[in-house]
Amino acid sequence: MLVATTAAMGAGFVPAQLAAQDSADLRMMWWGSQPRAERTFALIEKFEEANPGITVRGETVGWADYWTRLATQVAGRNAPDLIQQDYRYIFEYAGRGALLDLSPYLDDILSLPGVDETGLEGGMSDGKLWGINLGVNSVSLMVNATVFEEAGVALPENGMTWDEIMDLAQEVAEKSDRVRYGFEDSSGYEPTLHNWLRQRGKELYTAEGELAFDVDDMVEWYEFWQDKREAGLVPPADIQALDQRSIETHQVSLGNVAMGVANSNQLVGFSQINEDEIVMRVLPLVEEGATGGHFYKPSMLLSVSAATRSPEAAVAFVNFMATDPEAARILDVERGVSVSSVAREAMQDVLDDAGRAQIDFIESLDPYAGTLPPPPPQGAGEIDRLMIEVSQQVGFGQLSAQQGAERIVSEATRILARNN
């Protein structure tokens, strides 16, 4: 398991001020919640204190707008020097020539103390390193434990099937005075679909960059959620559409549902903006004993623009953010469980209950986890947005499950053919 590794890539920590060039003006962009922004700006301040000649200007935006803004800036040759990346998109941007290969800096400016080769996997392709993993996470079931307790309903347990979870969803919605629905409508959330497919021995994409699911898979998927909408177990389309892919607009945070799906590293953000206790469970199983749905995903990566005028300063910042003990104490596990044993050790005495719960969750995944899937091909981001659109069309009754499935498969196939 990744979080248990302690082997170091470098001989030891190389302070950022010894590696960075004398003067540089960097710009960094990331997505995330307000708590993430506060932690990141605090980290930037600490880096600038150690490197008086370097300034880092931070720019943050929500997930829904981030990729549009980044694509626009890259196309306009105005990309930020430091780019927060997702495993879904990083190789797409690398393929466009937008990212700097970091491998020449390894064991030098990019010393990465406490990181073993496994920790580099998420950003490595064809022998080149396009980003440094800032942490690992996995998709998770976010559960409002306070709502369950007030309703007198037992919390879900790891290993429950989808049918069992939906029975709980019905029970908690009927007994609660606070939520109208037991579960969110997750039909348009790619990680939920991905987990469901993997449990059935499938994937989103093949290693060759082709679609790995078919129309029949998607018909079954859409019909499952349509049944739950009709039964009143999940919100109708107009309420679900309020979710803008942020913690603040998640159906759990809006108080509409008792359970929903999000990434495990987001527990810190959920806990900070929700007065109720939020706990995590693994995603439901397609059948008893199913496994392989989860995987240890790079929660996000930090890349450097190929167009940066200050590559050494930018790489020094990457090294600082990923492995510096002071940086680790600031960031905690909000971006995921660090792949650096040095960073994990440094944050032990500052972890709160949410941080420890996140580490415990990652450590509980072994019975349900499979191998890291193939990197999403170019065009995967466009397909992700298409999945949201089609799920809403099915939810609003504009398309049947069959029509939605056919549209997803046909358009996704064209997108992949156009981009690869």
XYZ file of C-alpha atoms in Angstrom:
420
model
C 0.000 0.000 0.000
C 1.376 3.394 -1.001
C 1.012 5.215 2.332
C 3.127 2.599 4.087
C 6.232 3.117 1.966
C 9.241 4.908 3.439
C 12.021 4.539 0.878
C 13.465 7.843 -0.252
C 14.256 8.857 -3.785
C 16.806 11.479 -2.740
C 19.498 11.405 -0.107
C 17.730 14.047 1.948
C 15.810 17.270 1.894
C 17.330 20.015 -0.228
C 16.066 23.371 1.094
C 14.198 25.349 -1.530
C 16.377 28.407 -1.004
C 19.471 26.408 -2.085
C 17.838 25.217 -5.281
C 15.886 28.181 -6.574
C 17.331 30.804 -8.850
C 17.983 34.294 -7.443
C 14.924 36.102 -8.771
C 11.647 35.010 -10.292
C 7.996 35.994 -10.513
C 5.770 32.912 -10.631
C 2.041 32.479 -11.014
C 0.202 29.455 -9.653
C -3.362 28.342 -10.370
C -5.390 25.695 -8.585
C -8.989 24.654 -8.040
C -10.616 23.987 -4.693
C -12.540 25.249 -1.713
C -11.855 28.268 0.489
C -10.001 26.162 3.094
C -7.657 24.944 0.339
C -7.058 28.512 -0.762
C -6.175 29.571 2.782
C -3.698 26.720 3.179
C -2.120 27.346 -0.218
C -1.630 31.066 0.345
C -0.050 30.278 3.727
C 2.315 27.843 2.009
C 3.202 30.429 -0.630
C 4.041 32.914 2.109
C 6.314 30.372 3.804
C 8.094 29.633 0.503
C 8.611 33.335 -0.209
C 10.091 33.831 3.270
C 12.673 31.154 2.499
C 13.290 32.539 -1.009
C 13.280 36.368 -0.837
C 13.954 36.783 -4.547
C 10.962 34.736 -5.653
C 7.330 35.824 -5.620
C 4.402 33.506 -6.258
C 1.030 34.931 -7.197
C -1.838 32.590 -6.440
C -5.039 32.249 -8.447
C -7.856 29.931 -7.380
C -11.117 28.977 -9.069
C -13.777 26.313 -8.676
C -13.506 22.974 -10.456
C -16.354 23.753 -12.847
C -14.509 26.782 -14.279
C -10.913 25.712 -13.754
C -10.376 23.636 -16.862
C -12.018 26.142 -19.177
C -9.845 28.919 -17.791
C -6.688 26.819 -17.951
C -7.365 25.744 -21.540
C -7.960 29.368 -22.514
C -4.750 30.541 -20.872
C -2.671 27.751 -22.388
C -4.098 28.467 -25.843
C -3.412 32.182 -25.337
C 0.186 31.498 -24.280
C -0.541 32.902 -20.854
C -0.387 29.706 -18.815
C 0.464 29.891 -15.117
C 3.968 28.756 -14.229
C 2.626 26.286 -11.675
C -0.433 24.274 -12.655
C -2.454 22.058 -10.369
C -3.292 19.016 -12.469
C -5.639 16.039 -12.297
C -4.807 12.483 -13.385
C -7.653 12.771 -15.895
C -6.066 15.717 -17.693
C -2.316 15.740 -17.061
C -1.282 13.557 -19.996
C -3.645 15.429 -22.273
C -1.797 18.667 -21.462
C 1.555 16.904 -21.725
C 0.560 15.674 -25.174
C -0.142 19.242 -26.225
C 3.373 20.265 -25.232
C 2.026 22.452 -22.437
C 3.971 20.898 -19.541
C 7.644 20.816 -18.607
C 9.320 17.411 -18.262
C 10.545 17.360 -14.659
C 12.698 14.235 -14.908
C 15.953 16.139 -15.659
C 15.606 17.851 -12.272
C 15.292 14.635 -10.222
C 17.956 14.163 -7.523
C 18.885 17.819 -7.949
C 16.383 20.651 -7.461
C 13.663 18.018 -7.374
C 15.129 15.913 -4.553
C 11.758 14.554 -3.316
C 12.878 13.145 0.043
C 10.740 10.267 1.266
C 9.128 9.587 -2.126
C 9.631 6.186 -3.744
C 9.053 5.216 -7.371
C 5.437 4.286 -6.663
C 4.812 7.871 -5.626
C 5.879 9.077 -9.070
C 3.594 6.780 -11.068
C 0.675 9.164 -11.424
C 2.755 11.785 -13.237
C 5.048 9.543 -15.286
C 4.516 8.587 -18.917
C 6.989 7.227 -21.474
C 9.890 7.894 -19.138
C 9.005 11.550 -18.647
C 7.720 13.147 -15.454
C 4.935 15.655 -16.094
C 3.840 16.367 -12.541
C 4.482 15.522 -8.907
C 1.798 13.747 -6.945
C 0.639 15.944 -4.051
C -1.233 13.105 -2.377
C -3.323 10.009 -2.897
C -7.041 9.686 -2.482
C -9.862 7.518 -3.647
C -13.483 8.098 -4.413
C -15.545 7.737 -1.237
C -19.053 7.730 0.144
C -19.542 10.894 2.215
C -22.083 10.225 4.966
C -23.733 12.815 7.199
C -23.415 10.887 10.453
C -25.370 13.517 12.384
C -28.417 13.077 10.159
C -28.260 9.305 10.603
C -27.896 9.615 14.370
C -30.775 12.064 14.712
C -32.964 9.803 12.578
C -32.066 6.759 14.660
C -30.678 4.890 11.651
C -27.499 2.816 11.763
C -24.624 4.167 9.696
C -23.704 2.345 6.492
C -20.816 -0.095 6.706
C -18.025 -0.919 4.292
C -18.924 -3.841 2.071
C -22.613 -3.012 1.641
C -24.148 -3.454 -1.808
C -25.891 -0.728 -3.776
C -29.249 -2.310 -2.936
C -28.445 -2.261 0.782
C -27.257 1.343 0.640
C -30.407 2.424 -1.187
C -32.518 0.671 1.458
C -30.665 2.765 4.044
C -31.212 5.861 1.905
C -34.950 5.257 1.944
C -34.991 4.633 5.696
C -33.011 7.728 6.633
C -35.056 9.967 4.317
C -38.309 8.686 5.815
C -37.149 9.143 9.421
C -35.152 12.370 9.111
C -36.620 15.821 9.648
C -33.673 17.435 7.868
C -33.093 15.738 4.512
C -35.600 14.906 1.806
C -33.461 12.358 -0.012
C -31.186 9.611 1.189
C -28.629 9.733 -1.631
C -27.499 12.152 -4.317
C -28.062 11.459 -8.007
C -24.557 10.343 -8.974
C -25.395 9.372 -12.547
C -23.308 12.214 -13.997
C -20.314 11.827 -11.689
C -17.598 10.002 -13.589
C -15.779 8.567 -10.516
C -18.958 6.796 -9.372
C -19.465 5.305 -12.829
C -15.801 4.344 -12.994
C -15.971 2.507 -9.666
C -19.125 0.681 -10.810
C -17.512 -0.347 -14.103
C -14.310 -1.563 -12.437
C -16.260 -3.809 -10.088
C -17.740 -5.413 -13.215
C -14.299 -5.995 -14.729
C -14.410 -2.991 -17.062
C -12.784 0.426 -17.319
C -13.549 3.847 -18.708
C -10.683 3.634 -21.216
C -8.286 1.030 -22.536
C -4.517 1.409 -22.392
C -4.706 2.283 -26.107
C -7.006 5.228 -25.390
C -10.245 3.685 -26.621
C -13.612 3.531 -24.904
C -13.796 0.485 -22.614
C -17.555 0.411 -21.955
C -20.535 0.033 -24.264
C -24.142 1.101 -24.749
C -25.517 -1.759 -22.660
C -23.382 -0.671 -19.697
C -24.698 2.880 -19.895
C -28.328 1.824 -20.353
C -28.083 -0.187 -17.145
C -26.378 2.744 -15.413
C -28.969 5.326 -16.408
C -31.882 2.988 -15.658
C -30.524 2.375 -12.159
C -30.563 6.079 -11.363
C -33.869 6.664 -13.139
C -35.449 4.052 -10.872
C -34.068 5.855 -7.812
C -35.384 9.220 -9.025
C -38.842 7.774 -9.609
C -38.774 6.191 -6.140
C -37.832 9.519 -4.555
C -34.555 8.187 -3.169
C -32.404 10.747 -5.005
C -33.143 14.382 -5.889
C -34.932 15.300 -9.109
C -32.834 16.771 -11.889
C -33.518 20.419 -11.043
C -32.217 19.983 -7.488
C -29.260 17.809 -8.489
C -28.262 20.448 -11.052
C -27.430 22.796 -8.145
C -24.255 20.764 -7.660
C -21.495 22.670 -9.450
C -18.781 20.113 -8.623
C -17.615 21.918 -5.509
C -17.770 21.013 -1.822
C -19.942 24.035 -1.140
C -22.583 23.020 -3.712
C -22.443 19.270 -3.080
C -25.853 17.877 -2.171
C -24.531 16.776 1.240
C -23.330 20.320 1.993
C -26.591 21.821 0.740
C -28.426 19.647 3.250
C -30.546 17.888 0.658
C -29.188 14.352 1.092
C -27.658 12.133 3.755
C -25.104 10.472 1.467
C -23.144 11.361 -1.644
C -19.926 10.640 -3.497
C -16.742 12.723 -3.368
C -12.993 12.249 -3.226
C -11.577 11.205 0.131
C -9.221 14.179 0.409
C -12.283 16.440 0.339
C -13.299 15.273 3.820
C -11.216 18.115 5.263
C -13.214 20.665 3.267
C -16.549 18.976 4.024
C -15.738 18.973 7.732
C -14.787 22.633 7.727
C -17.930 23.944 6.039
C -20.454 21.535 7.575
C -21.417 21.730 11.243
C -22.578 18.102 11.103
C -20.171 15.189 11.442
C -19.204 13.791 8.032
C -17.715 10.291 7.836
C -16.469 8.198 4.923
C -17.193 4.721 3.676
C -16.142 2.793 0.578
C -18.514 2.967 -2.375
C -21.276 0.350 -2.503
C -20.643 -2.980 -4.181
C -22.427 -4.164 -7.309
C -22.789 -7.510 -5.551
C -21.611 -9.058 -2.319
C -17.882 -9.715 -2.403
C -17.184 -7.514 -5.426
C -13.777 -5.866 -5.438
C -11.454 -3.739 -7.554
C -13.677 -0.667 -7.845
C -11.380 1.593 -5.847
C -7.784 2.484 -6.633
C -5.164 4.731 -5.087
C -5.550 7.797 -7.251
C -3.200 10.749 -7.385
C -5.524 13.262 -5.758
C -3.899 16.015 -7.735
C -0.507 16.780 -9.162
C 1.590 19.897 -9.482
C 3.036 20.586 -12.921
C 5.206 23.308 -14.404
C 4.286 25.089 -17.613
C 6.562 24.382 -20.557
C 6.417 28.122 -21.243
C 7.656 29.254 -17.832
C 10.502 31.743 -17.870
C 11.753 30.506 -14.495
C 11.849 26.706 -14.619
C 14.311 26.240 -11.760
C 12.344 28.441 -9.387
C 9.119 26.697 -10.376
C 10.630 23.240 -9.822
C 11.994 24.361 -6.450
C 8.466 25.367 -5.471
C 7.155 21.957 -6.559
C 9.761 20.243 -4.382
C 8.877 22.499 -1.446
C 5.135 21.943 -1.734
C 5.411 18.175 -2.132
C 7.962 17.308 0.544
C 9.011 20.181 2.819
C 8.116 19.463 6.472
C 6.817 22.984 7.089
C 4.738 22.810 3.920
C 3.322 19.473 5.044
C 2.210 20.942 8.364
C 0.403 23.732 6.523
C -1.241 21.574 3.861
C -2.131 18.680 6.172
C -4.048 16.060 4.131
C -6.461 18.482 2.463
C -5.024 17.572 -0.944
C -4.741 13.896 -0.084
C -2.407 11.639 1.883
C 1.152 12.675 1.003
C 3.321 10.205 -0.925
C 6.368 11.478 0.992
C 7.187 9.692 4.251
C 9.033 12.851 5.325
C 5.908 14.957 4.850
C 3.635 12.407 6.537
C 5.897 12.237 9.566
C 6.049 16.035 9.820
C 2.269 16.441 9.938
C 1.516 13.794 12.566
C 1.104 16.193 15.475
C -1.103 18.628 13.537
C -3.591 16.126 12.133
C -7.134 16.655 13.334
C -9.895 14.062 13.391
C -10.692 14.622 9.696
C -7.047 14.208 8.737
C -6.644 10.999 10.682
C -9.943 9.723 9.268
C -8.626 10.314 5.769
C -5.489 8.293 6.426
C -7.576 5.550 8.061
C -9.847 5.468 5.012
C -6.954 5.067 2.589
C -5.544 2.293 4.763
C -8.938 0.515 4.759
C -9.151 0.249 0.964
C -7.010 -2.812 0.317
C -9.921 -5.317 0.186
C -11.767 -3.101 -2.315
C -8.909 -1.684 -4.402
C -7.479 -2.704 -7.750
C -4.602 -1.469 -9.875
C -4.175 2.092 -11.112
C -6.180 2.412 -14.349
C -4.621 3.485 -17.641
C -4.122 7.256 -17.903
C -7.175 8.928 -19.411
C -6.515 9.725 -23.081
C -6.694 13.135 -24.700
C -10.336 14.125 -24.891
C -11.234 12.530 -21.548
C -11.987 15.923 -20.045
C -14.455 16.679 -22.818
C -16.097 13.293 -22.250
C -16.380 14.017 -18.529
C -18.304 17.206 -19.322
C -20.433 15.274 -21.818
C -21.358 12.780 -19.101
C -22.681 15.576 -16.908
C -24.714 17.008 -19.782
C -26.224 13.681 -20.841
C -27.047 12.652 -17.280
C -28.983 15.894 -16.882
C -30.820 15.310 -20.154
C -31.828 11.845 -18.966
C -32.749 13.232 -15.557
C -34.982 15.920 -17.042
C -36.639 13.375 -19.326
C -35.239 14.905 -22.511
C -33.557 11.591 -23.374
C -34.432 8.018 -22.458
C -31.802 5.808 -20.838
C -31.270 4.114 -24.209
C -30.907 7.431 -26.049
C -28.547 8.800 -23.409
C -26.397 5.681 -23.564
C -26.214 5.806 -27.352
C -25.268 9.479 -27.303
C -22.513 8.947 -24.725
C -20.911 6.072 -26.595
C -21.182 7.578 -30.077
C -19.973 11.067 -29.140
C -17.258 9.797 -26.801
C -15.967 7.542 -29.576
C -15.810 10.521 -31.953
C -14.053 12.667 -29.346
C -11.388 10.023 -28.815
C -10.905 9.513 -32.549
C -10.485 13.254 -33.033
C -7.930 13.633 -30.234
C -5.855 10.483 -30.524
